[in-house]
PDB file of C-alpha atoms in Angstrom:
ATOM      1  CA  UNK F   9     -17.174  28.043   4.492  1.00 43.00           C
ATOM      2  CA  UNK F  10     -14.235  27.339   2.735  1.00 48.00           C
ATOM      3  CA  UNK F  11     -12.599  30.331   0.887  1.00 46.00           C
ATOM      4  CA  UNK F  12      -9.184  31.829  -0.386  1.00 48.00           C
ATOM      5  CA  UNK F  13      -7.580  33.480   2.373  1.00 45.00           C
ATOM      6  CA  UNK F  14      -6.552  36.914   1.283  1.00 49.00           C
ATOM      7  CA  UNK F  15      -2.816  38.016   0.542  1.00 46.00           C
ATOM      8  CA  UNK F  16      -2.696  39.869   4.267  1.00 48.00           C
ATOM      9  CA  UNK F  17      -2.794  35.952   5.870  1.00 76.00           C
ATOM     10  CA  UNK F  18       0.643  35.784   4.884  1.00 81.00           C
ATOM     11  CA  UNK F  19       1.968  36.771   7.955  1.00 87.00           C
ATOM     12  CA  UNK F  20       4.215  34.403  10.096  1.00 89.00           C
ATOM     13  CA  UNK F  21       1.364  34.381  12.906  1.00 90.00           C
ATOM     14  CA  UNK F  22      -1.078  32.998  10.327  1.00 90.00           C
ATOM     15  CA  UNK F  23       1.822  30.327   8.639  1.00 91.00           C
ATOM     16  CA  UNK F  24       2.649  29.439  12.322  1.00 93.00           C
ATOM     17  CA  UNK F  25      -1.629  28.596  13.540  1.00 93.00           C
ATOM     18  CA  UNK F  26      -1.750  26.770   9.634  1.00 93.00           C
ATOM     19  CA  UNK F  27       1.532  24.533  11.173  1.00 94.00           C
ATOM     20  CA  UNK F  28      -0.553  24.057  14.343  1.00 94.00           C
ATOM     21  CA  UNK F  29      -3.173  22.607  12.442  1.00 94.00           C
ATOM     22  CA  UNK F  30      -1.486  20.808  10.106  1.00 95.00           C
ATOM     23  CA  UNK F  31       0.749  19.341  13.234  1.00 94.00           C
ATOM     24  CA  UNK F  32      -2.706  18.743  14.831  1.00 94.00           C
ATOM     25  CA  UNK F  33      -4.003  16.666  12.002  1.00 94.00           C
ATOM     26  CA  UNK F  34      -1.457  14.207  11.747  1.00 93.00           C
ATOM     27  CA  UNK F  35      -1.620  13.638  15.266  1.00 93.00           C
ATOM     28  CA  UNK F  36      -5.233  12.840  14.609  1.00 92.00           C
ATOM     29  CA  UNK F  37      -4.388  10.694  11.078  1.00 92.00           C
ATOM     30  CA  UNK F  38      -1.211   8.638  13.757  1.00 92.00           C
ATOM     31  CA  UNK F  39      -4.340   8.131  16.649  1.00 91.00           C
ATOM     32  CA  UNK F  40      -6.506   6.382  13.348  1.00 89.00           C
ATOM     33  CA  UNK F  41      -3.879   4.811  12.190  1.00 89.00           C
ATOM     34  CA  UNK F  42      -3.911   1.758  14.735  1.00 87.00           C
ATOM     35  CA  UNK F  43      -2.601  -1.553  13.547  1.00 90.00           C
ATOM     36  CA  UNK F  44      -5.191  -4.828  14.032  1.00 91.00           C
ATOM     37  CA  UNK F  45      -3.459  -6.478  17.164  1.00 92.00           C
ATOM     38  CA  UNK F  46      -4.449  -9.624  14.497  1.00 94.00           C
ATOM     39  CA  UNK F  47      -2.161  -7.818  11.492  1.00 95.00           C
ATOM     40  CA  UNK F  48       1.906  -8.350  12.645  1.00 95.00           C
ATOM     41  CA  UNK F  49       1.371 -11.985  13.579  1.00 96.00           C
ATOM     42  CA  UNK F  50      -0.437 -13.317   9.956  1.00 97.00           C
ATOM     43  CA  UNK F  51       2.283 -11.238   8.267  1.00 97.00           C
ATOM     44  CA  UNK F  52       5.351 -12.616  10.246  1.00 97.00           C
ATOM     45  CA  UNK F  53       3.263 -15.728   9.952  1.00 97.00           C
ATOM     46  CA  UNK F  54       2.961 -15.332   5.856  1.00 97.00           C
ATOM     47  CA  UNK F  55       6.835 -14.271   6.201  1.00 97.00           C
ATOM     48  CA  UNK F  56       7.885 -17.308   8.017  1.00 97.00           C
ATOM     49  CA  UNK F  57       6.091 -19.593   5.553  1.00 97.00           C
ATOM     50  CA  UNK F  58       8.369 -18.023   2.413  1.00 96.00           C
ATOM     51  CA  UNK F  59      11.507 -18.085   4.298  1.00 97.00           C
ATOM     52  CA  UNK F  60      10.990 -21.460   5.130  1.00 96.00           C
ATOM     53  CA  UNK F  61       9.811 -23.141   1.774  1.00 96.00           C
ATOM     54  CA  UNK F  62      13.064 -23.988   0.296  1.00 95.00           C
ATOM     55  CA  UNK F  63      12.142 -27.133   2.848  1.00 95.00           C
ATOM     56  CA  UNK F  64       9.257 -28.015   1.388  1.00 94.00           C
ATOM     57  CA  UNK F  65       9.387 -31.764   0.144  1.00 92.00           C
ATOM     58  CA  UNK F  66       9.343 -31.121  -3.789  1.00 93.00           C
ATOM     59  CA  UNK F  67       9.556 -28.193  -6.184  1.00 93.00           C
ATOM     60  CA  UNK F  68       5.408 -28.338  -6.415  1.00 95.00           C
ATOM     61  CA  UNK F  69       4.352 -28.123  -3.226  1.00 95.00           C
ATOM     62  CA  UNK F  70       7.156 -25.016  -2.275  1.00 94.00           C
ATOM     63  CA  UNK F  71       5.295 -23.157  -5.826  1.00 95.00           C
ATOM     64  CA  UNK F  72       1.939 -23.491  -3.592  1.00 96.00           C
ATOM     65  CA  UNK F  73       3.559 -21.995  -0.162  1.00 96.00           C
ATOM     66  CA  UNK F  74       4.597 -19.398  -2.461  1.00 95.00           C
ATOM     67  CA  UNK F  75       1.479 -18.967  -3.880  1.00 97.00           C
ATOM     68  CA  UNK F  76      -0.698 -19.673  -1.151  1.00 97.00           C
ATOM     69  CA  UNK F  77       1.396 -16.744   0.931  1.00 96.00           C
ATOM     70  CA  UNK F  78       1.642 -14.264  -2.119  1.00 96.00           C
ATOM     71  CA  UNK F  79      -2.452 -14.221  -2.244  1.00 97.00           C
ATOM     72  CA  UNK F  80      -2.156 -14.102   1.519  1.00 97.00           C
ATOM     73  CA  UNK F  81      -0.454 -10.863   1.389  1.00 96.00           C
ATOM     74  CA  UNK F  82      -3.248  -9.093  -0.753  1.00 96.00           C
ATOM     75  CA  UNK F  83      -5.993 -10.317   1.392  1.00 96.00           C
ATOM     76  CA  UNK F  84      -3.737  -9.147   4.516  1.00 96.00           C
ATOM     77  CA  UNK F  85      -2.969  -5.461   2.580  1.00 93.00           C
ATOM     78  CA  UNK F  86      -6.789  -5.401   1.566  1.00 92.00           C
ATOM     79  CA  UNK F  87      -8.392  -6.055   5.021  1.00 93.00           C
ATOM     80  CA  UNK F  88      -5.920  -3.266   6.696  1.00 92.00           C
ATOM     81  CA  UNK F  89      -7.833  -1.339   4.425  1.00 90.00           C
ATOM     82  CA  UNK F  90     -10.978  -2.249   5.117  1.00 89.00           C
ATOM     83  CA  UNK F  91     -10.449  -1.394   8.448  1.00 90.00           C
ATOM     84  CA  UNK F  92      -8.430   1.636   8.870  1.00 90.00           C
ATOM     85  CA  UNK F  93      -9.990   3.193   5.627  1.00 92.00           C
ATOM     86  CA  UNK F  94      -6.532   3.972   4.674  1.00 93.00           C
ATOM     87  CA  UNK F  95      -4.037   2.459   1.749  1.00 93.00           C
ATOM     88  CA  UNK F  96      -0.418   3.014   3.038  1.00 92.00           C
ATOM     89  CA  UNK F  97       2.765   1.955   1.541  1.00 90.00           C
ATOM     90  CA  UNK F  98       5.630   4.811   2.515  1.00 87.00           C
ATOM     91  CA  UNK F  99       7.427   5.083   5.772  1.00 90.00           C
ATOM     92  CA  UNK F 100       6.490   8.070   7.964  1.00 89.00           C
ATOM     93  CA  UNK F 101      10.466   9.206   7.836  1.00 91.00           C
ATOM     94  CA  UNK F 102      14.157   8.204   8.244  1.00 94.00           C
ATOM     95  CA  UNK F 103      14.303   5.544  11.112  1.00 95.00           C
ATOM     96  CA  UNK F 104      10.977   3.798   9.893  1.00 95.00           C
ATOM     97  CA  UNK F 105      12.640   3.481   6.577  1.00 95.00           C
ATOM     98  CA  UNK F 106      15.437   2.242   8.272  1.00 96.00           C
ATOM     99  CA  UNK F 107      13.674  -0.926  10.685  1.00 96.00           C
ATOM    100  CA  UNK F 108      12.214  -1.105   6.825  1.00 95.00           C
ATOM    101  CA  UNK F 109      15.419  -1.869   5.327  1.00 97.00           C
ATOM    102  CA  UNK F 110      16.756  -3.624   8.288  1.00 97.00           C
ATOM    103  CA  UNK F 111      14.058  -5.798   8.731  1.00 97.00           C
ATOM    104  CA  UNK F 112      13.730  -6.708   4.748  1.00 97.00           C
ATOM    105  CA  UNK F 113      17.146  -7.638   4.337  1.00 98.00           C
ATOM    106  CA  UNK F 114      17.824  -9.506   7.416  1.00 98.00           C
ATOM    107  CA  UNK F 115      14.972 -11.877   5.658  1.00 97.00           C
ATOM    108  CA  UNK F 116      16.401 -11.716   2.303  1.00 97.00           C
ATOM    109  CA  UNK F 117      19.280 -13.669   4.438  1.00 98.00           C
ATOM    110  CA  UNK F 118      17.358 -16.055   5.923  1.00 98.00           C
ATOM    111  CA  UNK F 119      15.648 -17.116   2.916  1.00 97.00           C
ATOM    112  CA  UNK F 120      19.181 -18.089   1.809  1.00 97.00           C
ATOM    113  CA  UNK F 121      20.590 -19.830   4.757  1.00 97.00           C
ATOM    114  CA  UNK F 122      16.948 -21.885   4.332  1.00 97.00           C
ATOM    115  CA  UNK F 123      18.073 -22.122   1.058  1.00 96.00           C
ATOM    116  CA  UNK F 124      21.987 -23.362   2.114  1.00 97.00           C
ATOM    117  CA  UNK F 125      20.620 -25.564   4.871  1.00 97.00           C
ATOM    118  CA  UNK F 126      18.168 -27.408   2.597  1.00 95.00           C
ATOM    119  CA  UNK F 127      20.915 -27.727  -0.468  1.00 94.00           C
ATOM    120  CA  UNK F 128      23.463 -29.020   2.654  1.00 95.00           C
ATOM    121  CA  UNK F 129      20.841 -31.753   3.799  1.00 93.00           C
ATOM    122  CA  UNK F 130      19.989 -30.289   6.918  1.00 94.00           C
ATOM    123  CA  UNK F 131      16.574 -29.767   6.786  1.00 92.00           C
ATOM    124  CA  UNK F 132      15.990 -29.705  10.159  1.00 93.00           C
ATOM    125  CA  UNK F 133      17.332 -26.510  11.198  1.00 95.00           C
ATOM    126  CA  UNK F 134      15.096 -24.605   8.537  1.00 96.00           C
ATOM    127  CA  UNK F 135      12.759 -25.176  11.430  1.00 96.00           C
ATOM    128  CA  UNK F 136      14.830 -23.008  13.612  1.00 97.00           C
ATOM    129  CA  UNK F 137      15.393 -20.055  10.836  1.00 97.00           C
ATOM    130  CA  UNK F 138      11.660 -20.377  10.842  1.00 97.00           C
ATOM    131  CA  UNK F 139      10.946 -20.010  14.192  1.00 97.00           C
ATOM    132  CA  UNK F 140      13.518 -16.619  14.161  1.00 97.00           C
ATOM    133  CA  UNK F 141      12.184 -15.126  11.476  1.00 98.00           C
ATOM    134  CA  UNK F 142       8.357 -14.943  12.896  1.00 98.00           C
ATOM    135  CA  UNK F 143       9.956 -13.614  16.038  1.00 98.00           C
ATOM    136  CA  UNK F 144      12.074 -11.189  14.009  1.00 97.00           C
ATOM    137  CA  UNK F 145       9.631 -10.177  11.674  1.00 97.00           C
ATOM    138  CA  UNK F 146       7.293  -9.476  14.730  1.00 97.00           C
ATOM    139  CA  UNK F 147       9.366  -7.601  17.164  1.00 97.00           C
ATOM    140  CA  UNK F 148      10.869  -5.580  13.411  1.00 97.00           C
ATOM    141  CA  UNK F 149       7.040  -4.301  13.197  1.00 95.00           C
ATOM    142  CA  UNK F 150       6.614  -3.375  16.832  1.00 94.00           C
ATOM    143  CA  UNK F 151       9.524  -1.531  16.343  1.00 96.00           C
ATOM    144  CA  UNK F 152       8.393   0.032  12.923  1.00 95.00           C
ATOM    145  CA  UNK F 153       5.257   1.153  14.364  1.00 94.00           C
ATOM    146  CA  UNK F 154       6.690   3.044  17.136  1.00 94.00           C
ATOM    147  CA  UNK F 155       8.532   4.920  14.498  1.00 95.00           C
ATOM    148  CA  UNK F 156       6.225   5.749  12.390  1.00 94.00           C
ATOM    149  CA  UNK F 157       3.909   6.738  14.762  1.00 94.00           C
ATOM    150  CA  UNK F 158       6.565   8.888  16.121  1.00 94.00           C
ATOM    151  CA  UNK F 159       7.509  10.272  13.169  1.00 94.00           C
ATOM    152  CA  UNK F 160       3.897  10.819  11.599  1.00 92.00           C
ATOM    153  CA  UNK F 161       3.528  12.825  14.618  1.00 91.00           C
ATOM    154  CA  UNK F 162       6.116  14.955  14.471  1.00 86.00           C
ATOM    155  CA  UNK F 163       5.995  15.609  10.952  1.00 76.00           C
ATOM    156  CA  UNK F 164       9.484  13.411  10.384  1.00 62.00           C
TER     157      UNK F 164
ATOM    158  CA  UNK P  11      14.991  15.579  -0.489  1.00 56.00           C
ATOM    159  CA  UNK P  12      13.155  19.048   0.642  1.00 73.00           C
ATOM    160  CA  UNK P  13      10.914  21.117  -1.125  1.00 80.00           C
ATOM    161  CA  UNK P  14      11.918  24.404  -2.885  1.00 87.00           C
ATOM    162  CA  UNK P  15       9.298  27.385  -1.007  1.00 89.00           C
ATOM    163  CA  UNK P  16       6.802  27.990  -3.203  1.00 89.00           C
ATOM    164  CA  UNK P  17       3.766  29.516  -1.453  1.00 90.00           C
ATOM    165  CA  UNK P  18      -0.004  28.071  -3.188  1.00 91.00           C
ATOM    166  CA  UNK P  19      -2.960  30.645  -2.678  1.00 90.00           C
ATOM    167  CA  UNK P  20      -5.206  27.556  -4.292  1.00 91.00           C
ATOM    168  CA  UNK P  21      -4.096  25.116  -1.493  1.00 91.00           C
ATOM    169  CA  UNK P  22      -3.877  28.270   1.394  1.00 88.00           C
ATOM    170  CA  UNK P  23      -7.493  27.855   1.982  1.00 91.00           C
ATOM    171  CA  UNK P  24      -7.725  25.781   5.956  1.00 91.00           C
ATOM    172  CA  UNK P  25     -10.033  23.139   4.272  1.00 94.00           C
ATOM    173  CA  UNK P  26      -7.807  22.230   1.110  1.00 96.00           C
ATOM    174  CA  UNK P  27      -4.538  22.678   3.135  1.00 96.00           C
ATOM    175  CA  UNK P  28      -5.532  20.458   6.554  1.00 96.00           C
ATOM    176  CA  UNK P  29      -6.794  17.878   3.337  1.00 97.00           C
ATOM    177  CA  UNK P  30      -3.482  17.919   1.396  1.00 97.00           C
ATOM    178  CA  UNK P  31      -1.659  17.221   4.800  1.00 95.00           C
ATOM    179  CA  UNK P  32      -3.666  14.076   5.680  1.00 96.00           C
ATOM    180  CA  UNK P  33      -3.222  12.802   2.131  1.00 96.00           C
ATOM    181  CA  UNK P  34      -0.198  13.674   2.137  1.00 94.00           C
ATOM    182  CA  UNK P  35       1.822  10.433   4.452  1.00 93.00           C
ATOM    183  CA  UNK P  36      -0.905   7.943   2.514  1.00 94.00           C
ATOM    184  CA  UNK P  37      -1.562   6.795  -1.125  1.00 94.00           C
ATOM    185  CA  UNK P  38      -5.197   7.167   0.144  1.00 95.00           C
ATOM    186  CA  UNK P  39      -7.938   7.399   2.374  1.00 95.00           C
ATOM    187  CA  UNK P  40     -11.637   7.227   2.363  1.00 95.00           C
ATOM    188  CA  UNK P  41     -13.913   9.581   2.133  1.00 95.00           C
ATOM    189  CA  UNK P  42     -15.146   8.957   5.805  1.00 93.00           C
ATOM    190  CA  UNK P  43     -12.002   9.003   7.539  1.00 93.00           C
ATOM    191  CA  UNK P  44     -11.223  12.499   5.932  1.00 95.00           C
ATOM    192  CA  UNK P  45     -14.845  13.554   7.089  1.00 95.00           C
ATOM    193  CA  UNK P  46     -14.095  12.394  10.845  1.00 92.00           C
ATOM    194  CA  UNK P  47     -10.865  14.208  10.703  1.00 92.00           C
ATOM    195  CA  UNK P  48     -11.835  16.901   9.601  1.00 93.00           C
ATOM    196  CA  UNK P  49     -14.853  17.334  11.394  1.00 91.00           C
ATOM    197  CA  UNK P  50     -16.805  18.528   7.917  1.00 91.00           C
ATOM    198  CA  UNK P  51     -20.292  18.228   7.081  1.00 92.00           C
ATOM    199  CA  UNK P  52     -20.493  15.255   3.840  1.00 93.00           C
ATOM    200  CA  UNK P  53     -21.383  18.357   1.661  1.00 94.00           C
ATOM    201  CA  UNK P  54     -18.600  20.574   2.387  1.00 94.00           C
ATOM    202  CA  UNK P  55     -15.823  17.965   1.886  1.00 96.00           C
ATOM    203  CA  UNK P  56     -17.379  16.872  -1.493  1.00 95.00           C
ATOM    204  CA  UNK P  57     -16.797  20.526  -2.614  1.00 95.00           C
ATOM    205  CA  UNK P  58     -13.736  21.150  -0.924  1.00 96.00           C
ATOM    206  CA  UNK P  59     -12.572  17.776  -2.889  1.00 97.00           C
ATOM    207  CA  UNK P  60     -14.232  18.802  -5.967  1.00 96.00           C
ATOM    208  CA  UNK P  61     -12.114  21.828  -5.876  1.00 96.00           C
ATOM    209  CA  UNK P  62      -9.008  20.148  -5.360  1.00 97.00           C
ATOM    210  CA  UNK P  63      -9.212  17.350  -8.207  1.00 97.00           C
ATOM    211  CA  UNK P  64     -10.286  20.563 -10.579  1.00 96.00           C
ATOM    212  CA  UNK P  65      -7.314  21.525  -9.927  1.00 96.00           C
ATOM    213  CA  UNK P  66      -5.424  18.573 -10.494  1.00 97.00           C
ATOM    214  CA  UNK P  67      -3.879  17.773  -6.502  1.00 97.00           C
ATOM    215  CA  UNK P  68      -6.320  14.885  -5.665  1.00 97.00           C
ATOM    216  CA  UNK P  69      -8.218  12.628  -7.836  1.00 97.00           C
ATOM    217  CA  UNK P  70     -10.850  10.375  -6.243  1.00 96.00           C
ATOM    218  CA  UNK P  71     -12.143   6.321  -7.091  1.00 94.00           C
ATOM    219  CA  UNK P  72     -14.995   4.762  -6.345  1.00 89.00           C
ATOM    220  CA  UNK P  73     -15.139   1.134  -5.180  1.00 80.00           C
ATOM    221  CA  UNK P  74     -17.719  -1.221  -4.091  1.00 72.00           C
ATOM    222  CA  UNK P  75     -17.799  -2.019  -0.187  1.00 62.00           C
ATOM    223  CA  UNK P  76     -18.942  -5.216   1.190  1.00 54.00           C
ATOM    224  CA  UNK P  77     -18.414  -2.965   4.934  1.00 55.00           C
ATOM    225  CA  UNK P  78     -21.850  -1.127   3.429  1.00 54.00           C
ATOM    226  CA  UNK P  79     -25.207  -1.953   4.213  1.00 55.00           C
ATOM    227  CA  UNK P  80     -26.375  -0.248   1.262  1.00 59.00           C
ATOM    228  CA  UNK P  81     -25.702   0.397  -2.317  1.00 58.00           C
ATOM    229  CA  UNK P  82     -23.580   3.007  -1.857  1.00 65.00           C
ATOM    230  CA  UNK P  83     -19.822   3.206  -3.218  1.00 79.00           C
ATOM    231  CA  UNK P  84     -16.525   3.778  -1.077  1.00 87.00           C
ATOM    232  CA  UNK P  85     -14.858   7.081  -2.274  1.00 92.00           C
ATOM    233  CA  UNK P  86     -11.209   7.050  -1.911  1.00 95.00           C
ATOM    234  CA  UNK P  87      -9.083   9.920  -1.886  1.00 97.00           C
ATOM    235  CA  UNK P  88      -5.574  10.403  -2.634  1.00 97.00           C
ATOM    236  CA  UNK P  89      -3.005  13.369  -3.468  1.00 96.00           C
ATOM    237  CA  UNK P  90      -1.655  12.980  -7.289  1.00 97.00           C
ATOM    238  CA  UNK P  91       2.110  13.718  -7.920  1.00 96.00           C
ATOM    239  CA  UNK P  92       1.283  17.538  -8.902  1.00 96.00           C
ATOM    240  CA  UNK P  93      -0.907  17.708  -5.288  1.00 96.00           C
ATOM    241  CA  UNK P  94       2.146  16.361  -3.344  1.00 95.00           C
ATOM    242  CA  UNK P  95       4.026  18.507  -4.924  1.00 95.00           C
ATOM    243  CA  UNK P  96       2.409  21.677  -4.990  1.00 96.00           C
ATOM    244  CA  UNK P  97       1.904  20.579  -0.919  1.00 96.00           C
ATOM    245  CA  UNK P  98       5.469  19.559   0.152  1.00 95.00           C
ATOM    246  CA  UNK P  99       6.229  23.539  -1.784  1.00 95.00           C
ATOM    247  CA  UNK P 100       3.639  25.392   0.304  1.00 95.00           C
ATOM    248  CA  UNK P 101       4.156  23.467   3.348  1.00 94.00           C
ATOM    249  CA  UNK P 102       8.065  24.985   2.932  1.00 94.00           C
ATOM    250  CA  UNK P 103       6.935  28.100   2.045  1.00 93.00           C
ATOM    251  CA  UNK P 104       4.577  28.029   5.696  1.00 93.00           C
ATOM    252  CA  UNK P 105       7.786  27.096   7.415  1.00 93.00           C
ATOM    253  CA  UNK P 106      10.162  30.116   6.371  1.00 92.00           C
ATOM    254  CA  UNK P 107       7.304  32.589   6.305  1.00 91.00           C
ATOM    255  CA  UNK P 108       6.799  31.316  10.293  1.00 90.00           C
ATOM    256  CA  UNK P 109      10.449  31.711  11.006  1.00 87.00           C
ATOM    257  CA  UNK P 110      10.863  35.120   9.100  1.00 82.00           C
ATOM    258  CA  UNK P 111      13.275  33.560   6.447  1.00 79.00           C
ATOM    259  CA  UNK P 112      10.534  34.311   4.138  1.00 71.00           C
ATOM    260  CA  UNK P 113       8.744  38.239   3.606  1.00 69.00           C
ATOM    261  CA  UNK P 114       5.095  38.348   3.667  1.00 62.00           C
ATOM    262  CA  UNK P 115       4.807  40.378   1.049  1.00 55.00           C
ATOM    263  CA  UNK P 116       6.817  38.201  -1.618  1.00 49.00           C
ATOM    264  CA  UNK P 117       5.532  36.554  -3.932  1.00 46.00           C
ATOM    265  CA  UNK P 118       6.282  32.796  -4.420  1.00 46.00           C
ATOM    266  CA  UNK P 119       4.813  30.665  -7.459  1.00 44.00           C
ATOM    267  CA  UNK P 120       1.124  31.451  -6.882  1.00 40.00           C
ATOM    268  CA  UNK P 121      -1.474  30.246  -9.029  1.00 35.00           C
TER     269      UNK P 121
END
């Protein structure tokens, strides 16, 4: 039955077995809180596809990969959802926050060498910024995960 | 940034507290996955979350689910900004009352 507790529960024995169970819980929330084995590829997948537009043959058809992987995103967001039951969208502490960072600039970067390679003519080698940035963007999330996991657990 | 101690008899109570803390890393979660967490009977958490969003720390939404067999609507959960930080306060409050920076028999911010 859930009641107030009374002033005399504010003892540091009663704070310290509310930490346990607060520590307990989020341990609990991090074992839910598994990512779809299906999840990091589509999104490095979704990833690659922006970074490497600037190559797409005309103006048109790089507006639909743009398009095509912004909708691909919500449906991605939306069935994590669906299957964890939760909606998440902050970092569990300091180092997730910082693969976070790491990992959104380094494609901020690529998607301007694509950009420079395409304006220089060569093409080509967007195929190769392509093929780093899924393999970048999927060992950046293994790597996220860990942290956040780690840091859910421990309460950052 | 961390929170200033400031110790919350309405959120003290196990049931709202262990509820604010699994809110509290996620803009939300469904009403199931609190219930499994929590180990709570469907009744209980619907007043415990009643109590809560009277209060003004969690409001709730309601969404179709093509997951249901039924007719039924998803409930969502989530902490509002006066939850969090009425949570991230109490949760301080907890800590220096556990390592004696804090007196049990101060006062701090209830209501």
């Amino acid at each position: 039955m859930e009641s107030h507790e009374s002033p005399h529960d504010r003892t540091p024995d009663a704070a310290r077995e509310a930490l346990d169970t607060l520590n307990a819980d989020r341990s609990t929330l991090a074992d839910h809180i598994v990512t779809p084995p299906w999840f990091y590829p589509a999104l490095a997948a979704i990833t690659t596809a922006f970074v490497a537009s600037p190559a797409a043959p005309t103006p048109f058809v790089q507006s639909m990969v743009v398009v095509a992987g912004s909708v691909s995103l919500i449906f991605l967001v939306l069935a994590y959802q669906k299957r964890t039951g939760l909606a998440i969208s902050r970092t569990a502490g300091p180092r997730s926050l910082g693969v976070l960072i790491v990992v959104g600039v380094a494609i901020v970067v690529l998607l301007g060498l694509s950009q420079a390679l395409t304006l220089m003519g060569m093409r080509p080698w967007v195929a190769a910024v392509a093929v780093f940035t899924f393999v970048m963007v999927l060992a950046g999330c293994r790597v996220y995960d860990r942290f956040y996991d780690t840091e859910l657990r421990s309460g950052r | 940034m961390a929170a200033d101690p400031r110790f919350d008899d309405a959120i003290h109570a196990p049931n709202r507290l262990r509820i604010c803390g699994l809110l509290r890393p996620v803009d939300s979660a469904d009403f199931a996955v609190l219930r499994s967490a929590l180990g709570l009977s469907e009744a209980n958490l619907s007043k415990t979350i009643r109590s809560l969003v009277d209060l003004g720390y969690v409001r709730t939404a309601k969404s179709a689910s093509a997951s249901r067999g039924d007719a039924r609507r998803t409930t969502t959960v989530s902490l509002t900004s006066l939850g969090r930080r009425a949570f991230d306060g109490h949760l301080a409050a907890l800590r220096d009352l556990a390592e004696g920076r804090l007196s049990p028999s101060v006062e701090h911010g209830d209501g």
